Short mmCIF file of C-alpha atoms in Angstrom, two decimals:
data_model
loop_
_atom_site.label_atom_id
_atom_site.label_comp_id
_atom_site.label_asym_id
_atom_site.label_seq_id
_atom_site.Cartn_x
_atom_site.Cartn_y
_atom_site.Cartn_z
CA MET A 77 100.78 113.64 117.61
CA THR A 78 100.73 116.53 120.09
CA THR A 79 101.11 119.94 118.47
CA ASN A 80 102.26 123.36 119.70
CA ARG A 81 104.69 121.91 122.23
CA PRO A 82 107.44 124.08 123.70
CA PRO A 83 110.95 123.50 122.24
CA LEU A 84 112.81 120.56 123.70
CA PRO A 85 115.79 121.30 125.96
CA GLY A 86 119.11 120.86 124.17
CA ASN A 87 120.20 117.77 126.12
CA ILE A 88 116.90 115.98 125.43
CA ARG A 89 117.04 116.94 121.76
CA ASP A 90 120.59 115.54 121.45
CA ASN A 91 119.61 112.36 123.25
CA LEU A 92 116.59 111.96 120.98
CA GLN A 93 118.85 112.15 117.91
CA LYS A 94 121.14 109.45 119.34
CA ILE A 95 118.16 107.19 120.03
CA GLY A 96 116.85 107.86 116.53
CA ASP A 97 120.19 106.95 114.95
CA THR A 98 120.36 103.73 116.97
CA VAL A 99 116.82 102.69 116.03
CA ASP A 100 117.39 103.66 112.39
CA ALA A 101 120.40 101.35 112.17
CA MET A 102 118.46 98.53 113.83
CA ILE A 103 115.58 98.77 111.40
CA LEU A 104 117.71 99.23 108.26
CA GLY A 105 120.14 96.45 109.14
CA GLY A 106 123.10 98.78 109.63
CA PRO A 107 124.18 102.43 109.54
CA ARG A 108 123.65 104.78 106.62
CA LYS A 109 127.19 104.83 105.24
CA TYR A 110 127.04 105.00 101.42
CA THR A 111 126.53 107.87 99.04
CA ALA A 112 124.48 107.38 95.87
CA ASP A 113 127.63 106.84 93.76
CA GLU A 114 128.93 104.22 96.20
CA VAL A 115 125.63 102.34 96.14
CA LEU A 116 125.60 102.34 92.34
CA SER A 117 129.18 101.08 92.19
CA ARG A 118 128.48 98.20 94.60
CA SER A 119 125.13 97.18 93.10
CA GLY A 120 126.07 97.37 89.42
CA ILE A 121 122.89 99.31 88.58
CA ASP A 122 123.09 102.48 86.50
CA ARG A 123 121.90 105.76 88.00
CA GLU A 124 118.76 106.19 85.89
CA ARG A 125 117.43 102.73 86.69
CA ALA A 126 118.31 103.07 90.37
CA GLU A 127 116.56 106.43 90.70
CA ARG A 128 113.43 105.13 88.98
CA ILE A 129 113.27 102.18 91.39
CA TRP A 130 113.99 104.41 94.39
CA ARG A 131 111.25 106.85 93.44
CA ALA A 132 108.85 103.95 92.84
CA MET A 133 109.43 103.05 96.48
CA GLY A 134 108.10 106.48 97.36
CA PHE A 135 111.38 108.01 98.54
CA ALA A 136 112.92 111.31 97.54
CA THR A 137 116.36 111.14 95.91
CA PRO A 138 118.90 112.43 98.48
CA PRO A 139 121.77 114.77 97.57
CA ASP A 140 124.74 113.01 95.97
CA GLU A 141 127.06 113.77 98.88
CA GLU A 142 124.69 112.54 101.59
CA ARG A 143 125.46 109.16 103.16
CA ALA A 144 121.87 107.96 103.11
CA PHE A 145 122.19 104.29 102.11
CA THR A 146 122.95 101.00 103.82
CA ASP A 147 124.15 97.54 102.84
CA ASP A 148 120.51 96.48 102.53
CA ASP A 149 119.95 99.21 99.94
CA VAL A 150 122.82 97.79 97.89
CA GLU A 151 121.24 94.32 98.06
CA ALA A 152 117.82 95.70 97.09
CA LEU A 153 119.24 97.17 93.88
CA ARG A 154 121.05 93.92 93.14
CA ARG A 155 117.75 92.07 93.50
CA ALA A 156 116.22 94.44 90.97
CA GLY A 157 118.84 93.23 88.50
CA LYS A 158 117.93 89.62 89.26
CA TRP A 159 114.31 90.31 88.29
CA ARG A 160 115.52 90.94 84.78
CA GLU A 161 117.87 87.95 84.70
CA ILE A 162 115.63 85.32 86.30
CA ALA A 163 112.08 86.43 85.51
CA GLY A 164 112.84 88.11 82.20
CA VAL A 165 110.95 91.30 83.05
CA ASP A 166 111.94 94.72 81.74
CA ASP A 167 112.60 97.90 83.68
CA ALA A 168 109.04 99.16 83.27
CA ALA A 169 107.68 95.99 84.88
CA ILE A 170 110.22 96.18 87.70
CA VAL A 171 109.17 99.75 88.46
CA ALA A 172 105.48 98.79 88.30
CA ILE A 173 106.00 95.88 90.68
CA THR A 174 107.97 98.08 93.05
CA ARG A 175 105.29 100.77 92.99
CA ALA A 176 102.51 98.26 93.65
CA ILE A 177 104.35 96.77 96.63
CA THR A 178 105.02 100.25 97.99
CA GLN A 179 101.34 101.20 97.77
CA SER A 180 100.47 98.20 99.93
CA VAL A 181 103.39 98.34 102.36
CA SER A 182 103.56 102.08 103.02
CA PRO A 183 100.16 102.48 104.77
CA LEU A 184 100.77 99.31 106.78
CA ALA A 185 104.24 100.40 107.90
CA THR A 186 102.97 103.87 108.83
CA TRP A 187 100.11 102.46 110.89
CA GLU A 188 102.32 99.95 112.72
CA ALA A 189 104.99 102.54 113.47
CA GLN A 190 102.35 104.90 114.85
CA LEU A 191 101.53 102.36 117.53
CA ALA A 192 104.84 103.06 119.24
CA VAL A 193 106.58 106.03 117.67
CA ASP A 194 103.90 108.71 118.01
CA ASN A 195 103.41 107.90 121.65
CA PHE A 196 107.18 107.92 122.17
CA LEU A 197 107.61 111.37 120.64
CA ASP A 198 104.70 112.78 122.63
CA GLU A 199 106.19 111.50 125.85
CA VAL A 200 109.84 112.10 125.01
CA THR A 201 110.66 113.64 128.37
CA THR A 202 109.76 110.50 130.33
CA SER A 203 112.47 108.12 131.45
CA THR A 204 110.77 105.08 129.91
CA SER A 205 110.17 106.49 126.43
CA ALA A 206 113.57 105.55 125.00
CA SER A 207 113.30 102.05 126.40
CA ALA A 208 109.85 101.63 124.83
CA LEU A 209 111.10 102.64 121.38
CA LEU A 210 114.10 100.34 121.60
CA THR A 211 111.83 97.48 122.67
CA PHE A 212 109.64 98.14 119.64
CA SER A 213 112.67 98.06 117.32
CA GLU A 214 114.42 95.07 118.89
CA GLN A 215 111.49 92.78 119.74
CA ILE A 216 108.15 93.87 118.29
CA LEU A 217 109.40 94.80 114.81
CA PRO A 218 110.90 91.33 114.15
CA LEU A 219 107.59 89.74 115.16
CA LEU A 220 105.75 91.99 112.72
CA GLU A 221 108.22 91.16 109.96
CA GLN A 222 107.79 87.41 110.54
CA THR A 223 104.00 87.81 110.54
CA HIS A 224 104.14 89.73 107.25
CA ALA A 225 106.20 86.98 105.61
CA TYR A 226 103.87 84.25 106.90
CA MET A 227 100.71 86.01 105.71
CA TRP A 228 102.25 86.81 102.33
CA ARG A 229 103.13 83.14 101.70
CA ARG A 230 99.67 82.04 102.76
CA GLN A 231 98.07 84.56 100.39
CA VAL A 232 100.25 83.38 97.49
CA ALA A 233 99.41 79.74 98.26
CA ALA A 234 95.69 80.56 98.46
CA TYR A 235 95.77 82.29 95.07
CA ILE A 236 97.52 79.33 93.41
CA ALA A 237 95.02 76.92 94.97
CA ARG A 238 92.09 78.98 93.67
CA ARG A 239 93.50 79.11 90.16
CA ILE A 240 94.16 75.36 90.09
CA ALA A 241 90.61 74.64 91.31
CA VAL A 242 89.15 76.79 88.53
CA ALA A 243 91.38 75.15 85.90
CA GLN A 244 90.16 71.69 86.98
CA GLU A 245 86.51 72.58 86.52
CA ASP A 246 84.41 72.12 83.39
CA SER A 247 86.18 74.01 80.60
CA SER A 248 82.81 75.00 79.13
CA ARG A 249 82.09 77.26 82.11
CA PRO A 250 82.24 80.91 81.02
CA ILE A 251 85.55 82.54 81.90
CA GLY A 252 85.11 85.46 84.24
CA THR A 253 85.31 86.77 87.77
CA ALA A 254 82.56 87.80 90.14
CA VAL A 255 83.31 91.29 91.41
CA GLY A 256 81.59 92.96 94.35
CA PHE A 257 81.56 96.41 95.89
CA ALA A 258 80.20 97.11 99.37
CA ASP A 259 79.95 100.50 100.98
CA ILE A 260 78.46 102.20 104.01
CA SER A 261 75.41 104.20 103.00
CA GLY A 262 75.41 107.78 104.21
CA TYR A 263 79.01 107.63 105.39
CA THR A 264 79.92 111.11 104.14
CA ALA A 265 77.05 112.74 106.01
CA LEU A 266 77.85 110.68 109.09
CA THR A 267 81.45 111.88 109.23
CA ARG A 268 80.36 115.51 109.46
CA GLY A 269 78.96 115.02 112.93
CA ALA A 270 80.82 111.98 114.26
CA GLY A 271 83.98 112.07 116.33
CA GLU A 272 87.24 110.32 115.51
CA TYR A 273 86.49 107.40 117.85
CA GLU A 274 83.07 106.75 116.31
CA ILE A 275 84.42 106.86 112.76
CA ARG A 276 87.27 104.50 113.61
CA ARG A 277 84.89 102.12 115.40
CA LEU A 278 82.53 102.05 112.40
CA LEU A 279 85.33 101.42 109.89
CA ASP A 280 86.82 98.69 112.09
CA ALA A 281 83.42 96.98 112.30
CA PHE A 282 82.95 97.23 108.54
CA GLU A 283 86.39 95.84 107.81
CA SER A 284 85.90 92.97 110.26
CA ALA A 285 82.46 92.02 108.88
CA THR A 286 83.72 92.21 105.29
CA THR A 287 86.83 90.12 105.84
CA ASN A 288 84.77 87.49 107.67
CA ALA A 289 82.16 87.22 104.89
CA VAL A 290 84.78 87.15 102.12
CA GLY A 291 87.02 84.66 103.91
CA GLU A 292 84.21 82.26 104.80
CA ASN A 293 83.16 82.07 101.14
CA SER A 294 86.62 81.64 99.56
CA GLY A 295 86.73 85.12 98.11
CA ARG A 296 89.47 87.72 98.06
CA ILE A 297 89.49 91.30 99.26
CA VAL A 298 91.15 93.36 96.57
CA LYS A 299 91.23 96.52 98.68
CA MET A 300 89.51 98.42 101.44
CA ILE A 301 88.81 102.03 100.47
CA GLY A 302 87.73 103.67 103.70
CA ASP A 303 83.98 103.15 103.82
CA ALA A 304 84.01 100.77 100.80
CA ALA A 305 85.40 97.36 99.95
CA LEU A 306 86.19 95.70 96.63
CA PHE A 307 86.17 91.89 96.59
CA THR A 308 86.24 89.07 94.05
CA ALA A 309 85.25 85.42 93.89
CA ASP A 310 85.87 82.75 91.29
CA ARG A 311 82.22 81.64 91.29
CA PRO A 312 79.00 83.70 91.13
CA THR A 313 77.50 81.69 93.98
CA ALA A 314 80.45 82.51 96.23
CA ALA A 315 80.11 86.23 95.46
CA ALA A 316 76.36 86.08 96.12
CA ASP A 317 76.96 84.37 99.47
CA ILE A 318 79.54 87.02 100.40
CA ALA A 319 77.01 89.77 99.72
CA LEU A 320 74.14 88.07 101.55
CA ASP A 321 76.27 86.99 104.52
CA LEU A 322 77.67 90.50 104.90
CA LEU A 323 74.19 92.03 104.88
CA ALA A 324 72.95 89.44 107.37
CA ALA A 325 75.86 89.99 109.75
CA TRP A 326 75.73 93.79 109.64
CA PRO A 327 73.98 95.16 112.78
CA ASP A 328 70.73 97.07 112.35
CA SER A 329 72.13 99.73 114.67
CA GLU A 330 74.80 100.70 112.12
CA PRO A 331 74.31 102.74 108.93
CA PRO A 332 73.10 100.27 106.26
CA LEU A 333 75.32 98.78 103.57
CA ARG A 334 74.84 98.82 99.80
CA ILE A 335 76.35 96.02 97.71
CA GLY A 336 76.68 95.56 93.96
CA VAL A 337 77.97 92.40 92.27
CA ALA A 338 78.77 91.81 88.60
CA SER A 339 80.36 88.91 86.74
CA GLY A 340 82.59 88.92 83.69
CA PRO A 341 86.16 89.38 82.49
CA VAL A 342 88.51 91.64 84.46
CA VAL A 343 92.02 92.93 83.98
CA ASP A 344 94.11 91.81 86.94
CA ARG A 345 97.20 93.96 87.32
CA LEU A 346 99.55 93.77 90.30
CA GLY A 347 96.82 92.79 92.73
CA ASP A 348 94.24 95.33 91.58
CA ILE A 349 91.44 94.76 89.05
CA PHE A 350 90.05 96.90 86.25
CA GLY A 351 87.53 96.74 83.43
CA ALA A 352 83.83 96.94 82.61
CA THR A 353 82.86 94.29 85.17
CA VAL A 354 84.41 96.35 87.96
CA ASN A 355 82.67 99.47 86.67
CA ILE A 356 79.27 97.75 86.60
CA ALA A 357 79.66 96.47 90.16
CA SER A 358 80.52 100.01 91.27
CA ARG A 359 77.51 101.51 89.44
CA LEU A 360 75.17 98.92 90.96
CA THR A 361 76.40 99.88 94.41
CA SER A 362 75.80 103.57 93.76
CA VAL A 363 72.16 103.06 92.68
CA GLY A 364 71.27 100.34 95.16
CA THR A 365 68.85 100.74 98.02
CA PRO A 366 70.55 100.78 101.44
CA GLY A 367 70.38 97.37 103.04
CA GLU A 368 70.17 95.45 99.72
CA ALA A 369 72.44 93.78 97.21
CA LEU A 370 72.09 94.21 93.44
CA VAL A 371 73.50 91.91 90.75
CA ASP A 372 73.95 92.32 87.01
CA GLU A 373 72.59 90.17 84.17
CA ASN A 374 75.51 87.74 84.13
CA MET A 375 75.17 87.12 87.85
CA ALA A 376 71.38 86.74 87.56
CA GLN A 377 71.66 84.14 84.80
CA ALA A 378 74.28 82.16 86.73
CA LEU A 379 72.35 82.22 90.01
CA CYS A 380 69.11 81.04 88.36
CA GLU A 381 70.75 77.64 88.00
CA HIS A 382 71.25 77.27 91.77
CA ASP A 383 68.97 76.77 94.74
CA GLY A 384 68.91 79.25 97.56
CA TYR A 385 68.61 82.55 95.70
CA ARG A 386 65.68 84.71 94.64
CA LEU A 387 66.11 87.48 92.11
CA GLU A 388 63.81 90.47 91.73
CA GLN A 389 64.29 92.56 88.60
CA ARG A 390 64.39 96.34 88.93
CA PRO A 391 63.67 98.87 86.19
CA PRO A 392 66.77 99.72 84.13
CA VAL A 393 68.59 102.86 85.22
CA THR A 394 70.88 105.34 83.49
CA VAL A 395 74.26 105.74 85.12
CA ARG A 396 77.61 107.08 84.04
CA GLY A 397 78.77 104.97 81.09
CA TYR A 398 75.52 102.97 80.77
CA ASP A 399 72.23 104.21 79.29
CA ARG A 400 70.15 101.26 80.52
CA LEU A 401 71.76 99.21 83.25
CA ASP A 402 69.69 96.15 84.18
CA SER A 403 69.87 94.90 87.73
CA TRP A 404 68.24 92.42 90.09
CA ARG A 405 67.79 92.52 93.85
CA LEU A 406 69.38 89.49 95.41
CA HIS A 407 67.65 87.57 98.20
CA ARG A 408 68.27 84.28 99.93
CA THR A 409 65.47 81.72 99.94
CA ASN A 410 64.89 78.09 100.79
CA PHE A 411 62.94 77.58 97.56
CA ARG A 412 64.12 76.90 94.04
CA ASN A 413 64.43 79.89 91.77
CA ASP A 414 62.23 78.30 89.12
CA GLN A 415 59.27 78.84 91.46
CA TYR A 416 59.69 82.58 90.97
CA LEU A 417 59.22 84.66 87.86
CA ILE A 418 62.54 86.17 86.85
CA ALA A 419 61.92 88.63 84.05
CA GLU A 420 64.21 88.69 81.09
CA PRO A 421 66.23 91.91 80.77
CA SER A 422 64.89 94.55 78.42
CA ARG A 423 66.71 94.78 75.09
CA ASP A 424 65.33 98.18 74.11
#
């Protein structure tokens, strides 16, 4: 957004407020007409619960006398009560769910709004600016909302399909998840001398290459963290293919990638994952050579049973939390793994 602008003339400032109020009502489904007490009375939720949910959404609690709430806010609090009645979850779980959704939705909403709003405010003196903002609110925003709902349902359906497929497999297969980290080597140093356009272009390329590799191998992106990505797969072979495909697709002209993959149990909480397996994948990424993928012992043992992979053991390393972390470089080959010597991990 442009900074250090001269103050807006009074008539333009008043007109801007009117446009803002109109757009606000469009987006929120109606005007802000209720105080906090009126919302509580209509929703049937007590103040403490309502404030916890509201703060979990990332919003500051407005003064009691301010008419800051709409009919949709009343319905949102009523839905919070239904979570307890229908799903049998307690208030702590409701707040955790709300917070997790907010953490995903807030960056997306901010980015999408920036597409129109920042440009509108920078060009507020033009005759077409108000029309552009109203068009965004009346036409583009509903399309985005419909797209969100469609993609959300598809993601839920994909998760259920993956879980059913795993449940139908041989029950003797070890229970666990393959977890991978990928990051751009030397990214921090690069950002010191690169411009905003170059950084954005690099991150867009990384996100595109990662989503393609993960999607083509039936994996799931847990989250993108700037210059890094965390992904999972239900099978070690799928995670290995994600890593190798990503390395193969990444242009030589870009800073190289480092990838670490581990397999084992994880704690899956509200879309994010935690546990030792995640930590090992992260450590492998940090010690890996740029342009290569490393796997842990569980991954190495699982991949030895399949054609198409070659594993090269590296000396154990000491990293935070692990005195001797064993790892193997992962390669793709047209030969069977039993034609190569794969050293057993050291037990010292």
